[in-house]
Amino acid sequence: MRIFSLVSAIWRTCSLYQQSSDFSMITSQLLVYVAVLVLCVLKVSSRDTFIAAVYEHAVKLPNATLVPVSHEEALALMNQNLDLLEAAITSAANQGAHIIVTPEDGIYGWNFSRETIYPYLEDIPDPGVNWIPCNNPKRFGYTPVQERLSCLAKDNSIYIVANIGDKKPCNASDSQCPLDGRYQYNTDVVFDSQGKLVARYHKHNLFMGENQFNVPKKPEVVTFDTNFGRFGIFTCFDILFYDPAVTLVKDFHVDTIVFPTAWMNVLPHLSAIQFHSAWAMGMGVNFLASNIHHPSKRMTGSGIYAPDSPRAFHYDMKTKEGKLLLSQLDSYTHHRIMVNWTSYASSIKAFPTENQEFTGTAFFDEFTFLELTRVTGNYTVCQKKLCCHLSYKMSEKRTDEVYALGAFDGLHVVEGRYYLQICTLLKCKTAHVHTCGGAVETASTRFEMFSLSGTFGTQYVFPEVLLSETQLAPGEFQFLRVRMFWFKVSLKVVINLPSVVQSSQILLELKTLGLSFLLEVG
């Protein structure tokens, strides 16, 4: 606004010279000065780094009911959660945060039917309406939650990302209109530091059981620009699908993803901190993940992840309290480069082995495994078109722990339908190989080195390194993508030797997980 005021003032000065024969020359010179000034001011106002905050929220849940509560009762519960979020938002702002992300379902919880969620919904307008709810709360009807979020953003001069429910009326002229005459959407909203609504995203890939909400007619690709980079937004289960997650990075070139989620941890593949940090690295963007804290439902795991390493993360299955995380990030990330790669895994000849392959189940998918029987070795295991190559060296081969190299190449069809290709080195649940693939949280074996590569049929490959006690290896491994040729992608992951042998860093699982979006079914 100051820039445009200055431009106007200079232009008014120009008018004093309108009778002069040199008016054109003076005007052109002044406009050049103005252009240079604008560029300088924009450069100064653009931040090279910013402070991000995410809040893992111990949500207060509604009482189970088959009958909808009143709007007053619904608002009372939402205000209890907003009180907790307000404390986190204020604390983050006082510590210099520029943006804070809060979780999916963080304002009203879950276990709703289509009817019982209705009192919790508000009409959320398109951000193009240029609306600051804190200044004009009645403009779009009764919107107390949006008003409070807007005021929190404005009063604390911070961007706020929150998840609430949207309602949109429809009628018989719309052939897809639900019988109750309205659409209901799981919705993320973003308010800027002035309290203005700047983004609204309707979740597209609903998780099993989200019957209270409708799927938007087409995937929405939502971005918002700040002076600390371009942001994209999607929610929870969306992360496993091409739209909108990959599209935001590939086509809209966002620097940072904000990610409200209510994530239930599933070992060995989809622990929150494990997969979210891998997504940041695999896609080359910052990733701000805010999860619900509800250990009895395996919900924990929030983090601030840069493309090169996790900057802050929280995984806590023991306590009942929420957790605020803050960290500094680069505003502008260097996106993935798909050219000038060199071939690696596709040129490796299969390592010979005397070990016999066996099958095991991990998260309902049948893997082909090979047991690691020696303290050091080279192994290859294949399933369909995927071959996984492993080189490793243990500090010692323990008799009470079994590790296996596994491969899976197929369609996952349990809570959703998506095509997976996975190379994994994991600890088995017991010392018997028939338990390989079961959930494990602790380990004792130390690896001095390992390298894992695979011939993936997708360029979207995510490297996961999980240590004992479900902890990450922050920035202590390299992820080297190599050339894609006829849909054969080779990938190599190398663990940095000195950091791995520290006593607190003992390998639980190493994995490269590929999502083959072209092979999605349904």
Coordinates of C-alpha atoms in Angstrom, one line a residue:
M1 CA 0.0 0.0 0.0
R2 CA 2.9 2.4 0.8
I3 CA 4.4 1.7 -2.6
F4 CA 1.2 2.7 -4.4
S5 CA 0.8 5.8 -2.3
L6 CA 4.4 6.8 -3.3
V7 CA 3.7 6.1 -6.9
S8 CA 0.5 8.3 -6.8
A9 CA 2.4 11.1 -5.1
I10 CA 5.1 11.1 -7.8
W11 CA 2.5 11.0 -10.5
R12 CA 0.8 14.0 -9.1
T13 CA 4.1 15.8 -9.1
C14 CA 4.4 15.0 -12.8
S15 CA 1.1 16.9 -13.4
L16 CA 2.9 20.1 -12.4
Y17 CA 5.1 19.7 -15.5
Q18 CA 2.3 19.0 -18.0
Q19 CA 2.7 22.4 -19.7
S20 CA 6.5 21.8 -20.1
S21 CA 7.9 20.7 -23.4
D22 CA 10.1 18.3 -21.4
F23 CA 7.1 16.6 -19.8
S24 CA 7.6 13.3 -21.7
M25 CA 11.2 13.1 -20.8
I26 CA 10.5 14.0 -17.1
T27 CA 7.7 11.5 -16.9
S28 CA 9.6 8.6 -18.4
Q29 CA 12.6 9.3 -16.0
L30 CA 10.3 9.4 -13.0
L31 CA 8.6 6.1 -14.0
V32 CA 12.0 4.5 -14.3
Y33 CA 12.8 5.7 -10.8
V34 CA 9.5 4.4 -9.5
A35 CA 10.0 1.0 -11.1
V36 CA 13.5 0.7 -9.6
L37 CA 12.0 1.8 -6.2
V38 CA 9.2 -0.8 -6.4
L39 CA 11.7 -3.6 -7.2
C40 CA 13.9 -2.6 -4.3
V41 CA 11.0 -2.4 -1.8
L42 CA 9.7 -5.8 -3.0
K43 CA 13.1 -7.3 -2.6
V44 CA 13.4 -5.9 1.0
S45 CA 9.9 -7.1 1.9
S46 CA 10.6 -10.6 0.6
R47 CA 12.0 -12.9 3.3
D48 CA 14.7 -15.5 2.6
T49 CA 13.7 -17.4 5.7
F50 CA 10.7 -17.7 7.9
I51 CA 9.7 -19.3 11.2
A52 CA 7.1 -22.0 10.9
A53 CA 5.0 -23.5 13.7
V54 CA 2.9 -26.6 13.9
Y55 CA 0.7 -27.6 16.9
E56 CA 0.0 -31.2 17.8
H57 CA -3.4 -30.8 19.5
A58 CA -5.0 -33.0 22.1
V59 CA -8.5 -32.4 20.8
K60 CA -11.6 -32.3 23.1
L61 CA -14.1 -34.7 21.6
P62 CA -17.9 -34.4 21.5
N63 CA -20.1 -36.9 23.3
A64 CA -21.3 -39.8 21.2
T65 CA -24.8 -39.1 19.9
L66 CA -27.2 -40.2 17.2
V67 CA -29.1 -36.9 17.5
P68 CA -27.7 -33.6 16.4
V69 CA -26.8 -31.2 19.2
S70 CA -27.9 -27.5 19.0
H71 CA -25.7 -24.9 17.4
E72 CA -25.0 -23.5 20.8
E73 CA -23.7 -26.8 22.1
A74 CA -21.6 -27.3 19.0
L75 CA -20.1 -23.9 19.4
A76 CA -19.4 -24.5 23.1
L77 CA -17.3 -27.5 22.2
M78 CA -15.5 -25.8 19.4
N79 CA -14.6 -22.9 21.6
Q80 CA -13.0 -25.3 24.1
N81 CA -10.7 -26.4 21.4
L82 CA -10.2 -22.9 20.1
D83 CA -9.1 -21.9 23.6
L84 CA -6.3 -24.5 23.4
L85 CA -5.4 -23.4 19.9
E86 CA -5.4 -19.8 20.9
A87 CA -2.8 -20.5 23.6
A88 CA -0.6 -22.3 21.0
I89 CA -1.1 -19.5 18.4
T90 CA -0.2 -16.8 20.9
S91 CA 2.8 -18.6 22.1
A92 CA 4.0 -19.2 18.5
A93 CA 3.5 -15.6 17.6
N94 CA 5.4 -14.4 20.7
Q95 CA 8.3 -16.6 19.5
G96 CA 8.4 -15.0 16.1
A97 CA 6.4 -17.5 14.0
H98 CA 5.1 -16.2 10.7
I99 CA 2.7 -19.1 10.2
I100 CA 1.1 -21.9 12.3
V101 CA -0.6 -25.0 11.2
T102 CA -3.3 -26.8 13.3
P103 CA -4.6 -30.3 12.7
E104 CA -7.5 -31.8 10.8
D105 CA -10.6 -32.3 13.1
G106 CA -8.8 -30.1 15.6
I107 CA -11.8 -27.9 16.3
Y108 CA -14.6 -30.5 16.6
G109 CA -13.2 -34.0 16.7
W110 CA -14.7 -37.0 14.9
N111 CA -17.3 -39.8 15.1
F112 CA -20.0 -37.9 13.3
S113 CA -22.8 -38.9 10.9
R114 CA -23.9 -36.6 8.1
E115 CA -26.6 -35.3 10.4
T116 CA -24.7 -34.9 13.6
I117 CA -21.8 -32.9 12.0
Y118 CA -24.2 -30.3 10.6
P119 CA -24.4 -28.0 13.7
Y120 CA -20.6 -27.6 13.5
L121 CA -20.5 -26.4 9.9
E122 CA -20.3 -22.9 8.6
D123 CA -20.6 -21.4 5.2
I124 CA -17.1 -20.6 4.1
P125 CA -17.0 -18.3 1.1
D126 CA -14.5 -18.3 -1.8
P127 CA -11.4 -16.3 -0.7
G128 CA -11.9 -14.0 -3.8
V129 CA -14.6 -12.1 -1.9
N130 CA -11.9 -10.2 0.0
W131 CA -13.2 -10.8 3.5
I132 CA -11.8 -10.2 7.0
P133 CA -14.3 -11.9 9.3
C134 CA -12.9 -10.2 12.3
N135 CA -13.9 -6.8 10.8
N136 CA -17.2 -7.9 9.3
P137 CA -18.4 -11.1 10.9
K138 CA -22.0 -11.1 9.7
R139 CA -21.2 -10.6 6.0
F140 CA -21.8 -14.3 5.2
G141 CA -24.2 -15.3 7.9
Y142 CA -23.4 -16.8 11.3
T143 CA -19.7 -17.6 11.2
P144 CA -18.3 -17.4 14.8
V145 CA -15.5 -19.9 14.2
Q146 CA -14.2 -18.0 11.2
E147 CA -14.5 -14.8 13.1
R148 CA -12.4 -16.1 16.0
L149 CA -9.7 -17.5 13.7
S150 CA -9.6 -14.3 11.8
C151 CA -9.2 -12.2 15.0
L152 CA -6.5 -14.6 16.3
A153 CA -4.6 -14.1 13.1
K154 CA -5.0 -10.4 13.1
D155 CA -4.3 -9.8 16.7
N156 CA -1.1 -11.9 16.6
S157 CA 0.0 -10.9 13.1
I158 CA 0.4 -14.5 12.0
Y159 CA -0.9 -16.8 9.3
I160 CA -3.2 -19.4 10.7
V161 CA -4.1 -22.7 8.9
A162 CA -7.1 -24.5 10.4
N163 CA -9.5 -27.3 9.5
I164 CA -13.3 -26.8 9.8
G165 CA -16.4 -27.9 8.0
D166 CA -18.1 -26.1 5.1
K167 CA -21.7 -26.3 4.0
K168 CA -23.1 -25.3 0.6
P169 CA -26.8 -25.5 -0.3
C170 CA -27.9 -27.0 -3.6
N171 CA -31.2 -27.9 -5.2
A172 CA -32.7 -30.2 -7.8
S173 CA -31.1 -28.3 -10.7
D174 CA -27.9 -29.9 -9.6
S175 CA -28.1 -33.6 -10.6
Q176 CA -25.5 -34.5 -7.9
C177 CA -27.2 -32.6 -5.1
P178 CA -27.5 -34.8 -2.0
L179 CA -31.0 -35.6 -0.8
D180 CA -30.7 -33.3 2.2
G181 CA -30.1 -30.3 -0.1
R182 CA -26.5 -29.5 0.8
Y183 CA -22.9 -30.4 0.2
Q184 CA -20.7 -30.8 3.3
Y185 CA -16.9 -30.6 3.0
N186 CA -13.9 -31.3 5.1
T187 CA -12.3 -27.9 4.7
D188 CA -8.9 -26.2 5.4
V189 CA -8.9 -22.4 5.7
V190 CA -6.0 -20.0 5.8
F191 CA -6.1 -16.5 7.3
D192 CA -3.3 -14.1 6.7
S193 CA -1.6 -11.9 9.3
Q194 CA -4.3 -9.2 8.8
G195 CA -7.1 -11.7 9.4
K196 CA -8.1 -12.0 5.8
L197 CA -9.4 -15.3 4.4
V198 CA -6.8 -16.1 1.7
A199 CA -7.3 -19.8 1.0
R200 CA -10.0 -22.5 1.2
Y201 CA -9.5 -26.1 0.3
H202 CA -12.1 -28.9 0.2
K203 CA -10.5 -32.3 0.9
H204 CA -10.8 -34.5 -2.1
N205 CA -9.5 -38.0 -1.0
L206 CA -11.7 -38.8 1.9
F207 CA -10.5 -41.5 4.3
M208 CA -12.7 -44.5 5.0
G209 CA -15.5 -43.6 7.4
E210 CA -15.7 -39.9 6.4
N211 CA -19.3 -40.4 5.3
Q212 CA -20.3 -37.1 6.9
F213 CA -18.6 -35.2 4.0
N214 CA -18.9 -35.0 0.3
V215 CA -16.2 -35.4 -2.3
P216 CA -15.7 -32.2 -4.4
K217 CA -16.7 -32.6 -8.0
K218 CA -13.1 -32.2 -9.0
P219 CA -9.8 -31.9 -7.1
E220 CA -9.1 -28.4 -6.0
V221 CA -5.5 -27.1 -6.3
V222 CA -5.2 -24.3 -3.8
T223 CA -2.2 -22.0 -3.3
F224 CA -1.5 -18.8 -1.5
D225 CA 1.4 -16.4 -1.9
T226 CA 3.3 -14.7 1.0
N227 CA 6.5 -12.7 1.3
F228 CA 8.1 -15.9 2.5
G229 CA 7.2 -18.1 -0.4
R230 CA 4.4 -19.8 -2.2
F231 CA 2.3 -22.3 -0.2
G232 CA 0.1 -25.2 -1.2
I233 CA -2.4 -27.0 1.0
F234 CA -4.0 -30.5 1.2
T235 CA -5.3 -32.8 3.9
C236 CA -4.3 -36.1 5.4
F237 CA -5.2 -39.0 3.0
D238 CA -4.6 -36.6 0.0
I239 CA -0.9 -37.2 0.4
L240 CA -1.1 -40.7 -1.2
F241 CA -2.6 -39.5 -4.5
Y242 CA -1.5 -37.4 -7.4
D243 CA -4.2 -34.8 -7.2
P244 CA -3.8 -32.3 -5.6
A245 CA -0.6 -33.2 -3.8
V246 CA 1.9 -33.8 -6.6
T247 CA 0.2 -31.3 -8.9
L248 CA 0.9 -28.5 -6.4
V249 CA 4.6 -29.2 -6.6
K250 CA 5.0 -30.2 -10.2
D251 CA 2.7 -27.7 -11.9
F252 CA 2.2 -24.9 -9.4
H253 CA 5.8 -24.8 -8.0
V254 CA 5.0 -24.3 -4.3
D255 CA 7.8 -23.9 -1.9
T256 CA 6.0 -25.2 1.2
I257 CA 3.1 -27.5 1.9
V258 CA 0.8 -27.0 4.9
F259 CA -0.8 -30.2 6.0
P260 CA -3.5 -30.5 8.6
T261 CA -4.0 -34.2 9.4
A262 CA -5.6 -36.7 11.8
W263 CA -3.1 -39.4 11.1
M264 CA -3.2 -42.9 12.6
N265 CA 0.3 -44.4 12.6
V266 CA 0.7 -47.6 10.7
L267 CA 4.0 -49.4 11.1
P268 CA 6.1 -50.4 9.3
H269 CA 5.2 -48.2 6.3
L270 CA 3.2 -45.2 7.3
S271 CA 4.3 -43.7 10.6
A272 CA 3.5 -40.0 10.4
I273 CA 6.9 -38.6 10.9
Q274 CA 8.5 -41.3 8.8
F275 CA 6.4 -40.7 5.7
H276 CA 5.8 -37.0 6.0
S277 CA 9.5 -36.3 6.2
A278 CA 10.1 -38.6 3.3
W279 CA 7.5 -36.8 1.2
A280 CA 9.3 -33.5 1.8
M281 CA 12.6 -35.0 0.7
G282 CA 11.1 -36.9 -2.2
M283 CA 9.3 -33.8 -3.6
G284 CA 11.9 -31.2 -2.7
V285 CA 9.6 -28.9 -0.6
N286 CA 9.1 -27.8 2.9
F287 CA 6.3 -29.7 4.7
L288 CA 4.5 -28.5 7.8
A289 CA 2.5 -31.4 9.3
S290 CA 0.1 -30.8 12.2
N291 CA -1.4 -34.0 13.7
I292 CA -4.0 -34.7 16.3
H293 CA -2.6 -36.0 19.6
H294 CA -4.7 -39.0 20.7
P295 CA -2.4 -42.0 21.5
S296 CA -5.2 -44.5 22.1
K297 CA -6.0 -44.2 18.4
R298 CA -2.3 -44.2 17.4
M299 CA -2.6 -40.5 16.5
T300 CA 0.7 -38.6 17.1
G301 CA 3.5 -37.4 14.9
S302 CA 3.8 -33.8 13.8
G303 CA 6.8 -32.1 12.2
I304 CA 8.5 -29.3 10.3
Y305 CA 10.4 -30.9 7.5
A306 CA 12.8 -29.3 5.0
P307 CA 13.8 -31.0 1.7
D308 CA 17.2 -31.9 3.2
S309 CA 16.2 -32.9 6.7
P310 CA 13.6 -32.8 9.5
R311 CA 13.9 -29.6 11.4
A312 CA 11.6 -30.4 14.3
F313 CA 9.3 -33.4 15.0
H314 CA 7.3 -34.9 17.8
Y315 CA 6.2 -38.5 18.3
D316 CA 4.7 -39.3 21.7
M317 CA 2.6 -42.3 22.5
K318 CA 2.9 -41.9 26.3
T319 CA 1.5 -38.5 27.4
K320 CA -1.8 -36.8 26.8
E321 CA -0.6 -33.2 26.2
G322 CA -0.3 -31.3 23.0
K323 CA 3.0 -30.0 21.6
L324 CA 4.0 -26.8 19.9
L325 CA 7.0 -27.0 17.4
L326 CA 8.8 -24.1 15.8
S327 CA 11.7 -24.0 13.4
Q328 CA 13.3 -21.7 10.8
L329 CA 13.0 -22.7 7.1
D330 CA 14.2 -21.3 3.8
S331 CA 11.4 -19.5 2.1
Y332 CA 12.2 -20.6 -1.4
T333 CA 13.1 -24.3 -2.0
H334 CA 15.0 -25.7 -4.9
H335 CA 12.6 -28.1 -6.7
R336 CA 13.3 -31.5 -8.0
I337 CA 15.5 -31.7 -11.1
M338 CA 14.5 -34.5 -13.4
V339 CA 17.5 -34.3 -15.8
N340 CA 21.1 -35.2 -16.0
W341 CA 20.8 -38.2 -13.7
T342 CA 23.1 -41.2 -14.0
S343 CA 22.0 -44.8 -14.0
Y344 CA 22.5 -46.8 -10.8
A345 CA 20.2 -49.6 -9.7
S346 CA 19.1 -50.7 -13.1
S347 CA 22.7 -51.4 -14.0
I348 CA 23.3 -53.6 -10.9
K349 CA 23.4 -57.3 -11.5
A350 CA 21.4 -59.3 -8.9
F351 CA 23.6 -60.2 -6.0
P352 CA 23.8 -64.0 -5.7
T353 CA 22.5 -65.5 -2.4
E354 CA 22.2 -68.9 -0.8
N355 CA 19.3 -67.7 1.3
Q356 CA 15.8 -68.8 0.4
E357 CA 13.1 -66.2 -0.2
F358 CA 9.9 -66.3 1.9
T359 CA 6.7 -64.2 2.0
G360 CA 5.4 -62.1 4.8
T361 CA 2.6 -59.6 5.2
A362 CA 3.1 -55.9 6.0
F363 CA -0.1 -53.7 6.3
F364 CA -2.1 -56.4 4.4
D365 CA 0.4 -56.5 1.5
E366 CA 2.4 -59.6 0.7
F367 CA 6.1 -59.0 0.5
T368 CA 8.9 -61.1 -0.8
F369 CA 11.7 -61.2 1.8
L370 CA 15.2 -62.4 2.3
E371 CA 16.7 -62.8 5.8
L372 CA 20.0 -61.0 6.5
T373 CA 22.0 -63.9 8.0
R374 CA 25.5 -62.4 8.1
V375 CA 27.1 -59.4 9.8
T376 CA 27.9 -57.9 6.4
G377 CA 26.6 -58.7 2.9
N378 CA 24.9 -57.9 -0.4
Y379 CA 21.4 -59.0 -1.2
T380 CA 18.9 -58.7 -4.0
V381 CA 15.2 -59.5 -3.8
C382 CA 12.6 -59.0 -6.6
Q383 CA 8.9 -59.0 -6.9
K384 CA 7.3 -58.5 -10.4
K385 CA 9.2 -55.7 -12.1
L386 CA 10.8 -54.3 -8.9
C387 CA 14.2 -55.4 -7.8
C388 CA 15.7 -54.2 -4.5
H389 CA 19.5 -54.2 -3.9
L390 CA 21.0 -53.9 -0.5
S391 CA 24.6 -53.6 0.8
Y392 CA 25.2 -53.4 4.5
K393 CA 27.5 -53.9 7.5
M394 CA 26.3 -54.4 11.1
S395 CA 28.4 -53.7 14.1
E396 CA 27.5 -57.2 15.2
K397 CA 25.0 -59.9 14.2
R398 CA 22.7 -60.3 17.2
T399 CA 21.0 -63.7 17.7
D400 CA 17.9 -62.1 19.3
E401 CA 17.0 -59.8 16.3
V402 CA 16.2 -60.7 12.7
Y403 CA 16.4 -58.2 9.8
A404 CA 15.1 -58.8 6.3
L405 CA 15.2 -57.2 2.9
G406 CA 11.7 -57.0 1.3
A407 CA 10.1 -56.0 -2.0
F408 CA 6.5 -55.3 -2.8
D409 CA 5.1 -54.3 -6.2
G410 CA 1.3 -54.2 -6.3
L411 CA -2.0 -52.5 -5.7
H412 CA -2.8 -51.7 -2.1
V413 CA -6.6 -52.0 -1.6
V414 CA -7.3 -51.7 2.2
E415 CA -8.2 -48.2 3.3
G416 CA -7.8 -46.9 -0.3
R417 CA -6.6 -47.9 -3.7
Y418 CA -3.1 -46.9 -4.7
Y419 CA -0.2 -48.6 -6.4
L420 CA 2.9 -49.2 -4.3
Q421 CA 6.5 -50.2 -5.0
I422 CA 8.5 -50.7 -1.8
C423 CA 12.0 -51.7 -1.1
T424 CA 12.5 -52.1 2.7
L425 CA 15.1 -53.3 5.2
L426 CA 13.3 -53.9 8.4
K427 CA 13.5 -55.6 11.8
C428 CA 11.2 -58.5 12.2
K429 CA 8.8 -58.5 15.2
T430 CA 10.6 -61.5 16.8
A431 CA 13.6 -63.7 16.0
H432 CA 11.3 -65.8 13.8
V433 CA 11.1 -64.9 10.1
H434 CA 7.3 -65.5 10.0
T435 CA 6.9 -62.3 12.0
C436 CA 8.6 -60.1 9.4
G437 CA 6.3 -57.2 8.4
G438 CA 4.7 -56.8 11.8
A439 CA 4.7 -53.5 13.7
V440 CA 7.9 -52.9 15.6
E441 CA 9.0 -49.8 17.6
T442 CA 12.3 -50.8 19.2
A443 CA 15.6 -52.3 18.1
S444 CA 19.2 -52.9 19.3
T445 CA 21.2 -53.7 16.1
R446 CA 23.6 -51.0 14.9
F447 CA 24.5 -50.6 11.3
E448 CA 27.8 -49.1 10.3
M449 CA 26.7 -48.7 6.7
F450 CA 24.0 -49.6 4.3
S451 CA 22.9 -48.7 0.7
L452 CA 19.5 -49.5 -0.7
S453 CA 18.5 -49.1 -4.3
G454 CA 15.6 -50.2 -6.4
T455 CA 14.3 -50.3 -10.0
F456 CA 11.2 -48.3 -9.5
G457 CA 8.6 -47.8 -12.2
T458 CA 7.8 -44.3 -11.0
Q459 CA 9.7 -41.0 -10.4
Y460 CA 7.8 -40.4 -7.2
V461 CA 10.0 -42.2 -4.6
F462 CA 10.2 -41.4 -0.9
P463 CA 13.1 -42.3 1.3
E464 CA 12.3 -43.4 4.8
V465 CA 14.8 -44.0 7.6
L466 CA 13.3 -44.8 11.0
L467 CA 15.3 -45.4 14.1
S468 CA 14.5 -47.3 17.4
E469 CA 11.8 -45.7 19.5
T470 CA 10.2 -44.4 16.3
Q471 CA 12.6 -41.5 15.8
L472 CA 14.0 -40.0 12.6
A473 CA 17.6 -39.7 11.4
P474 CA 17.7 -35.9 10.9
G475 CA 19.8 -35.1 7.9
E476 CA 22.1 -38.1 8.3
F477 CA 21.5 -39.8 5.0
Q478 CA 21.7 -38.9 1.4
F479 CA 19.0 -39.5 -1.2
L480 CA 20.3 -39.8 -4.7
R481 CA 17.8 -40.0 -7.5
V482 CA 19.1 -41.1 -10.8
R483 CA 17.9 -41.3 -14.4
M484 CA 14.4 -42.3 -15.4
F485 CA 14.4 -44.3 -18.6
W486 CA 11.3 -46.0 -20.0
F487 CA 9.7 -45.8 -16.6
K488 CA 12.6 -47.5 -14.8
V489 CA 13.8 -45.3 -12.0
S490 CA 16.9 -46.1 -10.0
L491 CA 17.4 -44.8 -6.5
K492 CA 20.1 -45.0 -3.9
V493 CA 20.0 -44.2 -0.2
V494 CA 23.2 -43.9 1.8
I495 CA 23.4 -43.6 5.5
N496 CA 26.3 -41.4 6.8
L497 CA 28.5 -43.8 8.8
P498 CA 29.6 -41.6 11.8
S499 CA 26.2 -40.7 12.9
V500 CA 24.6 -44.1 12.7
V501 CA 26.9 -45.8 15.2
Q502 CA 25.9 -43.4 18.0
S503 CA 24.2 -45.4 20.7
S504 CA 20.9 -43.6 20.5
Q505 CA 20.6 -44.2 16.7
I506 CA 19.8 -47.8 16.0
L507 CA 18.0 -48.8 12.8
L508 CA 14.4 -49.9 13.0
E509 CA 13.6 -49.6 9.3
L510 CA 15.0 -48.3 6.0
K511 CA 12.6 -48.0 3.1
T512 CA 12.2 -46.5 -0.3
L513 CA 8.5 -46.2 -1.2
G514 CA 7.3 -45.5 -4.7
L515 CA 3.8 -44.3 -5.5
S516 CA 3.0 -45.3 -9.1
F517 CA 0.2 -42.8 -9.8
L518 CA -0.2 -43.8 -13.4
L519 CA -1.2 -47.2 -12.1
E520 CA -3.8 -46.0 -9.7
V521 CA -7.1 -47.9 -9.9
G522 CA -10.4 -46.5 -8.7

